[in-house]
PDB file of N, CA and C in Angstrom:
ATOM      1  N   UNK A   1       0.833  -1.183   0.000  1.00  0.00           N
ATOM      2  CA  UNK A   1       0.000   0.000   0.000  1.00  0.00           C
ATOM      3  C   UNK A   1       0.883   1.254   0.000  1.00  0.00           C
ATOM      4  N   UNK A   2       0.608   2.050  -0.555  1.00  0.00           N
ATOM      5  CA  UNK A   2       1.317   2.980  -1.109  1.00  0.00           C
ATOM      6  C   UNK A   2       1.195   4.429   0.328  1.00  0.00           C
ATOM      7  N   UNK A   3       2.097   5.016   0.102  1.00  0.00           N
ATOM      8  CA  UNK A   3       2.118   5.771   2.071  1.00  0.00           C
ATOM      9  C   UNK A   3       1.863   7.386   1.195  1.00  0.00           C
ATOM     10  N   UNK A   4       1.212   7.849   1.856  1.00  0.00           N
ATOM     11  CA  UNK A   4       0.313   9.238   1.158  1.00  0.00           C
ATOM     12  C   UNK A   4       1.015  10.586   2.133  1.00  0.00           C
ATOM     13  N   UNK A   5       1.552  11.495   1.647  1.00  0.00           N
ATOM     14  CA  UNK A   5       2.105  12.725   2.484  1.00  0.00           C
ATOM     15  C   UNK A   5       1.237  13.931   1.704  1.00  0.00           C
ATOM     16  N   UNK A   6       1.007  15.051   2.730  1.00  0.00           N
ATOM     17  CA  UNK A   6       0.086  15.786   2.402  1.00  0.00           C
ATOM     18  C   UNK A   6       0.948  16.936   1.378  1.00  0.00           C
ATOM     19  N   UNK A   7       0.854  18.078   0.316  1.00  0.00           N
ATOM     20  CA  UNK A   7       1.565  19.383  -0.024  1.00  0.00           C
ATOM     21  C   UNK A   7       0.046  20.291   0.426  1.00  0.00           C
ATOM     22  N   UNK A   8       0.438  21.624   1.121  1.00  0.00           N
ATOM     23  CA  UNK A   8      -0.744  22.569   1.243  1.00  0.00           C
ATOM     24  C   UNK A   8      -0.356  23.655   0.017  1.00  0.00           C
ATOM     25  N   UNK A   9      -1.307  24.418   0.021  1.00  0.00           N
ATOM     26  CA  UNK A   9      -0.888  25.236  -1.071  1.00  0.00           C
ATOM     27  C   UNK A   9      -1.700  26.660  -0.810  1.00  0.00           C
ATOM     28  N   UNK A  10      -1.507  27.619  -0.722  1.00  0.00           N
ATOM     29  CA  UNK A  10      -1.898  28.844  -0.027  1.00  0.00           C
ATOM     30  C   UNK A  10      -2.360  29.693  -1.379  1.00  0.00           C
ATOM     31  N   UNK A  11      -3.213  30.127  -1.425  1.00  0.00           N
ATOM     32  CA  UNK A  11      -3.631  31.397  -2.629  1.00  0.00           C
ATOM     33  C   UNK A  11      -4.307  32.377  -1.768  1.00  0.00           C
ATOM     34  N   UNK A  12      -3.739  33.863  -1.550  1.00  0.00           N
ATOM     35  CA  UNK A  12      -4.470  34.683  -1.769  1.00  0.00           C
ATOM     36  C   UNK A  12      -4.830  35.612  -2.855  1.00  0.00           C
ATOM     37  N   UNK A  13      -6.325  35.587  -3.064  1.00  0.00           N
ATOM     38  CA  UNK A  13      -6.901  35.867  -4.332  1.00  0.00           C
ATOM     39  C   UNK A  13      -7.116  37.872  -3.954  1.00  0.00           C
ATOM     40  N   UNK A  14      -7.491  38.118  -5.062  1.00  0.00           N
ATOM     41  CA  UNK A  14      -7.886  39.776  -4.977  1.00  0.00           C
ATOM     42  C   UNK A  14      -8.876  39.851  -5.203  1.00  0.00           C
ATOM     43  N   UNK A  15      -9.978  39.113  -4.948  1.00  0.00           N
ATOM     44  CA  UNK A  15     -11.547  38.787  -4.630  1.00  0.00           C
ATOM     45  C   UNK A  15     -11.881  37.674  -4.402  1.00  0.00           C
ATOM     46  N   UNK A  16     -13.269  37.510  -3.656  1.00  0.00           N
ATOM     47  CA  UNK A  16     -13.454  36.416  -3.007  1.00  0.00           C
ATOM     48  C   UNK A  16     -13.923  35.405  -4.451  1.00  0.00           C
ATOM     49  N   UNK A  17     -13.865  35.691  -5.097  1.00  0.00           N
ATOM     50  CA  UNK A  17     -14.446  34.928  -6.779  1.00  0.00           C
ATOM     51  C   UNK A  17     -13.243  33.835  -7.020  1.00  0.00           C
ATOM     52  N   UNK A  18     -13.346  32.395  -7.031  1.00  0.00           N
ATOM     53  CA  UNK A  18     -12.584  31.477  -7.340  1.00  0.00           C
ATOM     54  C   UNK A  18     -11.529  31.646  -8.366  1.00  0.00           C
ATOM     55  N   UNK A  19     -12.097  32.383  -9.209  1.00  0.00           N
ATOM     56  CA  UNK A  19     -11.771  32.448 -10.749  1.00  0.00           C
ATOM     57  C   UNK A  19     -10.415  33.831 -10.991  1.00  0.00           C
ATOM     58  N   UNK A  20     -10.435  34.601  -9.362  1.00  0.00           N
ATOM     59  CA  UNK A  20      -9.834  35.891  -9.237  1.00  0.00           C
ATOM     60  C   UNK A  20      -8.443  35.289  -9.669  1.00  0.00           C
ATOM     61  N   UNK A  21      -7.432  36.304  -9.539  1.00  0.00           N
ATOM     62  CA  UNK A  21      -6.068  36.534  -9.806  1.00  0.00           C
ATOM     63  C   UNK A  21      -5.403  36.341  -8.427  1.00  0.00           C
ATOM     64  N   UNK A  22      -4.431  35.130  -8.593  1.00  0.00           N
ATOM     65  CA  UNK A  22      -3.712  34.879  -7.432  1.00  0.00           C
ATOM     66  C   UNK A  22      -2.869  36.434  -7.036  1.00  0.00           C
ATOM     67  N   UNK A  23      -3.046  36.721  -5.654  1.00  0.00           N
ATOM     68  CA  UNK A  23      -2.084  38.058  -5.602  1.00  0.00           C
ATOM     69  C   UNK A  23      -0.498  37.547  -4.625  1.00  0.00           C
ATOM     70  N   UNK A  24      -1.060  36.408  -3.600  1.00  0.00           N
ATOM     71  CA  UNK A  24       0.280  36.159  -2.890  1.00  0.00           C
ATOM     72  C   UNK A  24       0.186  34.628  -3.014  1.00  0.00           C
ATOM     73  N   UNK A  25       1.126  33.696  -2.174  1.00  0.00           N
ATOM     74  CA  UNK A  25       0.448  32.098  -2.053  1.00  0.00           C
ATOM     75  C   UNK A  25       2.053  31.967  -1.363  1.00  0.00           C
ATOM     76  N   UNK A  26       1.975  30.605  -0.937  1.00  0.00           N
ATOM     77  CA  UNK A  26       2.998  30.056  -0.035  1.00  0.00           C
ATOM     78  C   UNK A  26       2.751  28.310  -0.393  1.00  0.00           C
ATOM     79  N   UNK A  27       3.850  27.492  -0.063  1.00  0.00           N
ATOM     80  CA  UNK A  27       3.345  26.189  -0.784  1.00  0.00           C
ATOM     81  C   UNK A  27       4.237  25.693   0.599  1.00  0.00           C
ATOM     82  N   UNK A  28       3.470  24.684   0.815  1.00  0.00           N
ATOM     83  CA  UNK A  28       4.470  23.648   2.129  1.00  0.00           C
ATOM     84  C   UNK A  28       4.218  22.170   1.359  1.00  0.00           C
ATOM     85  N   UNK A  29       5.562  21.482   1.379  1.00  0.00           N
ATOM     86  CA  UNK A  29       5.435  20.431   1.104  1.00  0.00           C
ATOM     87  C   UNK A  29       6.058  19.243   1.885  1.00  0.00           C
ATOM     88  N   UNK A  30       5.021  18.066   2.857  1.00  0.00           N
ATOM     89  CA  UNK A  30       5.094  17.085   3.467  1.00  0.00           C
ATOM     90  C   UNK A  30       6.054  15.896   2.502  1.00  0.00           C
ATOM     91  N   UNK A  31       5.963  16.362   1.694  1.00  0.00           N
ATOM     92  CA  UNK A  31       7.000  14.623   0.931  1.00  0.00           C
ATOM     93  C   UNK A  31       8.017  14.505   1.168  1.00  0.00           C
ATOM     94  N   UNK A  32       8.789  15.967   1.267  1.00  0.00           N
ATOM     95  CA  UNK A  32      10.228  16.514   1.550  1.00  0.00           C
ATOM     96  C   UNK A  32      10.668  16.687   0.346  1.00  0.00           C
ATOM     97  N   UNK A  33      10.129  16.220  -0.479  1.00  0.00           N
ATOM     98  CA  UNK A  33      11.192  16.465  -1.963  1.00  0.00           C
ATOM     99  C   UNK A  33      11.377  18.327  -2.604  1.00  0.00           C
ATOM    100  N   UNK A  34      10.630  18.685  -1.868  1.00  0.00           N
ATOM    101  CA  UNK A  34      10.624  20.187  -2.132  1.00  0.00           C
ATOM    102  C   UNK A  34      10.807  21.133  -1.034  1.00  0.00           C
ATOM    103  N   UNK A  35      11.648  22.188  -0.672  1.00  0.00           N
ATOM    104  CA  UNK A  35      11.732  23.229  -0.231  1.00  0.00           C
ATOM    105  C   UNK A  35      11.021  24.390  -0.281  1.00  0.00           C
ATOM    106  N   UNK A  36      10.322  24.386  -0.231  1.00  0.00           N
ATOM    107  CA  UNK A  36       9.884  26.070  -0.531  1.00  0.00           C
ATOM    108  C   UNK A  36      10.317  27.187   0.262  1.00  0.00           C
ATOM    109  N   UNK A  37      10.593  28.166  -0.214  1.00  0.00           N
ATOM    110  CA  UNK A  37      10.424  29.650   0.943  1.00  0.00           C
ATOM    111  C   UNK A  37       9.676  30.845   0.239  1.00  0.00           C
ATOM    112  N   UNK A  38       9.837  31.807   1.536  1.00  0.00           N
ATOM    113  CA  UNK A  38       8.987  33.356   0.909  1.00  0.00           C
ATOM    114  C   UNK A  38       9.665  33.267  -0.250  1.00  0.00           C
ATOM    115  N   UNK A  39       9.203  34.001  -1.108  1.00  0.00           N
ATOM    116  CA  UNK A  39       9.970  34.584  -2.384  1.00  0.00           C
ATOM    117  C   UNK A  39      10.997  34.409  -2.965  1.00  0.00           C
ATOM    118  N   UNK A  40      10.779  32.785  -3.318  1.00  0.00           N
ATOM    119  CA  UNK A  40      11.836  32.022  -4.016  1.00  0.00           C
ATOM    120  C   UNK A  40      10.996  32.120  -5.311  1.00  0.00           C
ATOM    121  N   UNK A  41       9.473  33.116  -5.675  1.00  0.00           N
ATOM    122  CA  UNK A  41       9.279  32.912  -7.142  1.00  0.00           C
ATOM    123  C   UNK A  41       8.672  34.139  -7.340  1.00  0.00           C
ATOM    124  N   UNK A  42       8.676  35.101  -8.965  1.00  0.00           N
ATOM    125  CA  UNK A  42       7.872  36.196  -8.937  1.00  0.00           C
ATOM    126  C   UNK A  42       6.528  36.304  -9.320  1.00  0.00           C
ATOM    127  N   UNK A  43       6.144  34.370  -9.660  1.00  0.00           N
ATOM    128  CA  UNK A  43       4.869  34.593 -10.335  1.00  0.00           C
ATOM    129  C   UNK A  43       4.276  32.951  -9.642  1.00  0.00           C
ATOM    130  N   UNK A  44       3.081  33.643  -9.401  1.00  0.00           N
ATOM    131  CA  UNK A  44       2.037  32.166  -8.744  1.00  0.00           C
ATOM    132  C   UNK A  44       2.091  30.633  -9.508  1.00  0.00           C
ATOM    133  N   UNK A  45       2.409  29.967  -8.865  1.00  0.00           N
ATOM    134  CA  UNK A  45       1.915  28.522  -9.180  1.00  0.00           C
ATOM    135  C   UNK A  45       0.875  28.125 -10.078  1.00  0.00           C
ATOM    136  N   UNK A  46      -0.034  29.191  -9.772  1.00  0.00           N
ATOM    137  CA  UNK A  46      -1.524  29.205 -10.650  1.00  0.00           C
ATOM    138  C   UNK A  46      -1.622  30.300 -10.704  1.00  0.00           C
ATOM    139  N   UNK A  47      -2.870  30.512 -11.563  1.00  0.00           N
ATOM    140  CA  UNK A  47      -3.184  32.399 -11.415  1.00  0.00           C
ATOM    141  C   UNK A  47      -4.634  32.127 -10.963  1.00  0.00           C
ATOM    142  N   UNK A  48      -5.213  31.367 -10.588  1.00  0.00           N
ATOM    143  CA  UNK A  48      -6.736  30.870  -9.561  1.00  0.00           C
ATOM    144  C   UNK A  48      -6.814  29.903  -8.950  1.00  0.00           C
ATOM    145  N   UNK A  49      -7.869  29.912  -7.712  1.00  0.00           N
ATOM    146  CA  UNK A  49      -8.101  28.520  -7.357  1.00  0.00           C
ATOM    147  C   UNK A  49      -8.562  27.937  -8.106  1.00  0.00           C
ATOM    148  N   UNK A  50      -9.582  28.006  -9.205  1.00  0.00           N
ATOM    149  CA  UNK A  50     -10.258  27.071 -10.481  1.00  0.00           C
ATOM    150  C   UNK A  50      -8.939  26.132 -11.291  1.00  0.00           C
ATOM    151  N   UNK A  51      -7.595  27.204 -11.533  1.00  0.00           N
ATOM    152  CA  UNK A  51      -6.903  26.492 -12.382  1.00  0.00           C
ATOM    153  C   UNK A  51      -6.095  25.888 -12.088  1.00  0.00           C
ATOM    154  N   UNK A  52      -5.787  25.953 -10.309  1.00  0.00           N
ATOM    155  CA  UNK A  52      -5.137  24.556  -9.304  1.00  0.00           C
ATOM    156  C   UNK A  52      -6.013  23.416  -8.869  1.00  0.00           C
ATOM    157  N   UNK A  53      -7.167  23.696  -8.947  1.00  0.00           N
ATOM    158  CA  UNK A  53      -8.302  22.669  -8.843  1.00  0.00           C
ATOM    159  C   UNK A  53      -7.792  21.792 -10.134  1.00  0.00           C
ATOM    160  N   UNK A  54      -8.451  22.463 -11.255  1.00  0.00           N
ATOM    161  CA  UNK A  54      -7.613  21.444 -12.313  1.00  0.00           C
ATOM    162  C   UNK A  54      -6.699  20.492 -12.298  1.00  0.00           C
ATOM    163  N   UNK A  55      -5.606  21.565 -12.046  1.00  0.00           N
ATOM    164  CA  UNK A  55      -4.235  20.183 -11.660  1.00  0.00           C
ATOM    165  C   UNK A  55      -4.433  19.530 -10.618  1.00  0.00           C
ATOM    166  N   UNK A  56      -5.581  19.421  -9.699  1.00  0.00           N
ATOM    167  CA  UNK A  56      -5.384  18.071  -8.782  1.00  0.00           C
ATOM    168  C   UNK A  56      -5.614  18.928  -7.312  1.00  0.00           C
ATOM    169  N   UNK A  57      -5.714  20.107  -7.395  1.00  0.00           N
ATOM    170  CA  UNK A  57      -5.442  20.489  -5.779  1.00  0.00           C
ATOM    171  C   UNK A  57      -6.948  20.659  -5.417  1.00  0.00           C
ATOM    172  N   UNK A  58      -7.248  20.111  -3.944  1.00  0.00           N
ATOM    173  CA  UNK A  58      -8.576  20.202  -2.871  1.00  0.00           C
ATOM    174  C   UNK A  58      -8.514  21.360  -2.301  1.00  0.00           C
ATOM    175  N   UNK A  59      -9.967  21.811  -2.224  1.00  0.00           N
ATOM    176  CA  UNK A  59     -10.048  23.368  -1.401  1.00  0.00           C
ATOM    177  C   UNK A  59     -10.489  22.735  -0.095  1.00  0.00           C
ATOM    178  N   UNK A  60      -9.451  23.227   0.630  1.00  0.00           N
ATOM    179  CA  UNK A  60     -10.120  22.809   2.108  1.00  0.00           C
ATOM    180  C   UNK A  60     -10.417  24.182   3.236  1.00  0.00           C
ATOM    181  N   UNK A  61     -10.109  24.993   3.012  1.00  0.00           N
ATOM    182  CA  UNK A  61     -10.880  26.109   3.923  1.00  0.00           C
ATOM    183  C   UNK A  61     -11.008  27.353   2.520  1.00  0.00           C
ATOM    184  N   UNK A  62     -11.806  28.030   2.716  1.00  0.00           N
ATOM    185  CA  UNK A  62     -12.443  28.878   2.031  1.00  0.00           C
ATOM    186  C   UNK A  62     -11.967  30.323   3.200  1.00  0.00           C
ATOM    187  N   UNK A  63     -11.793  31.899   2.655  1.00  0.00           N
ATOM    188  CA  UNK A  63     -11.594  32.989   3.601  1.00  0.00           C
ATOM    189  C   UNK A  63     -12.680  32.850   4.730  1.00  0.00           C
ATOM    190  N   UNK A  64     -11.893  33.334   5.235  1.00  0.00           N
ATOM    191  CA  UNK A  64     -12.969  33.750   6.848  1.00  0.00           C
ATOM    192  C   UNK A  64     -13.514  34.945   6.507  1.00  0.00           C
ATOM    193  N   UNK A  65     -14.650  35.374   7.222  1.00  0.00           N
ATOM    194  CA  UNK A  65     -15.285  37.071   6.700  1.00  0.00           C
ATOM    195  C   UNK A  65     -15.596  36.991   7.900  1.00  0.00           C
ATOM    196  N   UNK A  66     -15.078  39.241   7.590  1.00  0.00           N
ATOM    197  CA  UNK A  66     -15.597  39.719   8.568  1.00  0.00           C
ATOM    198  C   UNK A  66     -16.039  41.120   8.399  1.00  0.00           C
ATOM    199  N   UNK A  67     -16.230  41.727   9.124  1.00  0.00           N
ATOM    200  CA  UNK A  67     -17.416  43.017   9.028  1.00  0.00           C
ATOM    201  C   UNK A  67     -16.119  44.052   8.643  1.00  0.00           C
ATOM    202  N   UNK A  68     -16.375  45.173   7.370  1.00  0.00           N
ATOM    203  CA  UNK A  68     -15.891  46.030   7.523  1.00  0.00           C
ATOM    204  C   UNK A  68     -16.202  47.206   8.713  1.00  0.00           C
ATOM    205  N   UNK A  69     -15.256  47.707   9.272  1.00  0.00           N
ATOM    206  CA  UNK A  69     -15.732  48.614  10.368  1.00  0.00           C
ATOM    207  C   UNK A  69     -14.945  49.905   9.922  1.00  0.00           C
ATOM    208  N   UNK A  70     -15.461  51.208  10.066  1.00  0.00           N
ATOM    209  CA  UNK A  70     -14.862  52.231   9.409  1.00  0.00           C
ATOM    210  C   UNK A  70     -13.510  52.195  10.071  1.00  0.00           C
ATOM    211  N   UNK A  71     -12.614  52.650   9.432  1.00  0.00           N
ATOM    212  CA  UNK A  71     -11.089  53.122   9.800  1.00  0.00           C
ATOM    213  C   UNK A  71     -10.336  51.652  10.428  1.00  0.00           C
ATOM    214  N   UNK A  72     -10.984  50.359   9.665  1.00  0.00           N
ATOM    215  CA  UNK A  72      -9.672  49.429   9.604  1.00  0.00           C
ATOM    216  C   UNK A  72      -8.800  49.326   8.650  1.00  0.00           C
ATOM    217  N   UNK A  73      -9.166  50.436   7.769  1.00  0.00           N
ATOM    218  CA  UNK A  73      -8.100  50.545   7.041  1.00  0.00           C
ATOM    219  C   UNK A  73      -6.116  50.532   7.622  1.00  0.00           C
ATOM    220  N   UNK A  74      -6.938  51.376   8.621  1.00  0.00           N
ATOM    221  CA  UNK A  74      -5.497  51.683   9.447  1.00  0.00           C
ATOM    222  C   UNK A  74      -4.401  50.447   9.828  1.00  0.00           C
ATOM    223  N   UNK A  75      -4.705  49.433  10.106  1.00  0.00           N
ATOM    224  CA  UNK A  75      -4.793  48.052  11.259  1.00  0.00           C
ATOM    225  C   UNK A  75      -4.327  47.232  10.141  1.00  0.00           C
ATOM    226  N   UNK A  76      -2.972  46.247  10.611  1.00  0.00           N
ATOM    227  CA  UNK A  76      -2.681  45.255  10.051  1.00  0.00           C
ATOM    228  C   UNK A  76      -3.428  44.281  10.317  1.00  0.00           C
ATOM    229  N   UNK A  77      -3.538  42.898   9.393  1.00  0.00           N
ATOM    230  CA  UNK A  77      -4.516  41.731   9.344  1.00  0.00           C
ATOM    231  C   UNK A  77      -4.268  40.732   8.309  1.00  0.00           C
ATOM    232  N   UNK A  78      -4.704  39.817   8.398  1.00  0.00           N
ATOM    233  CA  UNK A  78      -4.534  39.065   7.583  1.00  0.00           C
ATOM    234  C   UNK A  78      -4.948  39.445   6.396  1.00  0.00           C
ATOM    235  N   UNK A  79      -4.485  38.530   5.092  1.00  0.00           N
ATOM    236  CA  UNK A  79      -5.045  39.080   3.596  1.00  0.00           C
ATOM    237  C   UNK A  79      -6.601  38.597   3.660  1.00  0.00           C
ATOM    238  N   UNK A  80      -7.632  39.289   3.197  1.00  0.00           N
ATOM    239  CA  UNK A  80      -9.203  38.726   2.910  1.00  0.00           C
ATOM    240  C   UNK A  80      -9.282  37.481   2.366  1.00  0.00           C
ATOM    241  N   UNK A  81      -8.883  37.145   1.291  1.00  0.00           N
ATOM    242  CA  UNK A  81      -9.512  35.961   0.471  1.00  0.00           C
ATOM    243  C   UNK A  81      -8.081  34.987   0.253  1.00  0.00           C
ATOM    244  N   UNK A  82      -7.849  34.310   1.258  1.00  0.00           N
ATOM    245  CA  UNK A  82      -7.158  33.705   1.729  1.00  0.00           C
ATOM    246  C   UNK A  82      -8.182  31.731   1.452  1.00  0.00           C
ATOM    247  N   UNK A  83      -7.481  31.076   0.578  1.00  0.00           N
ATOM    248  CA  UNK A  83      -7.860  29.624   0.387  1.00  0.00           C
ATOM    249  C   UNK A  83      -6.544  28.828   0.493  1.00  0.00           C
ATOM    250  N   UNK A  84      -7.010  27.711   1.618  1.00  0.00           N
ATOM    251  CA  UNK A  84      -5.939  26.641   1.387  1.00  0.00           C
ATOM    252  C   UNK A  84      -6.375  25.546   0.550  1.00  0.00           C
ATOM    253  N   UNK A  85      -5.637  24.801  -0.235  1.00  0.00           N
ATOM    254  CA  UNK A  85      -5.836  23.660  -1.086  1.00  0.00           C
ATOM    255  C   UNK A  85      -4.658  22.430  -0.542  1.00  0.00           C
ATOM    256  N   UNK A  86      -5.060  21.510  -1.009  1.00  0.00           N
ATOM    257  CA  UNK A  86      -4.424  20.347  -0.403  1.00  0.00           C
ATOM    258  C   UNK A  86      -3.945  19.507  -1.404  1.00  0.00           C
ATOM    259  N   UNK A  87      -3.420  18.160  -1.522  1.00  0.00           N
ATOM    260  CA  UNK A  87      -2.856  17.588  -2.588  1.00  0.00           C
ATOM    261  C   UNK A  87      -2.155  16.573  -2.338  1.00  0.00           C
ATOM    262  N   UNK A  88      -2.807  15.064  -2.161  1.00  0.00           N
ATOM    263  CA  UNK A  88      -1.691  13.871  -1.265  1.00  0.00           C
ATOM    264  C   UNK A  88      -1.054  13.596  -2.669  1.00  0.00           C
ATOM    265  N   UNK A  89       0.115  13.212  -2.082  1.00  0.00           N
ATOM    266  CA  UNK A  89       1.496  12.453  -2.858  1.00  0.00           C
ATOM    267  C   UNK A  89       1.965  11.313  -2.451  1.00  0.00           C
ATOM    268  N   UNK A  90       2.432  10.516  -3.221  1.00  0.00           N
ATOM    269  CA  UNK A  90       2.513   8.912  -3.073  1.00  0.00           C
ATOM    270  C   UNK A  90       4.508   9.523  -2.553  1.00  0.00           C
ATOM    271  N   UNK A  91       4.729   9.087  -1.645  1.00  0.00           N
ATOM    272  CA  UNK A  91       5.876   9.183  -1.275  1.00  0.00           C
ATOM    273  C   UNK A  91       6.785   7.555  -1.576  1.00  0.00           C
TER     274      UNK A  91
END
């Protein structure tokens, strides 16, 4: 039986629309065969969650929402439309 290790895969989009334009993303990979870090690339893996779905990747959390309140502009926070995707690998 074949032993399964997880890769996550991070997209933040520039709207909550599947189909949006990747703006940041981060990739962790459980197999070990890959390294990743911050800004080891200048351009996304994908340019949507629709067109990493394609290649094989699971959406497993969708952004969290929350209330705009006047003048959070000010205030650091997480990015809005924030999706993780998932992806087992036969190690």
């Amino acid at each position: 039986m074949a032993e399964l290790r997880q890769q996550l895969l991070v997209l933040h989009l520039h709207t909550p629309d599947l189909n949006s334009n990747v703006v940041a993303w981060a990739m962790y990979d459980g197999t070990g065969k890959n390294r990743y870090t911050t800004g080891d690339s200048e351009t996304p893996p994908y340019n949507s969650v629709i067109e990493a779905m394609i290649d094989g990747w699971r959406v497993i959390q969708f952004p969290q929402q929350f209330p705009a309140y006047p003048d959070m502009e000010y205030y650091t926070s997480y990015l809005r439309f924030e999706y993780i995707l998932e992806k087992l690998e036969e190690i």
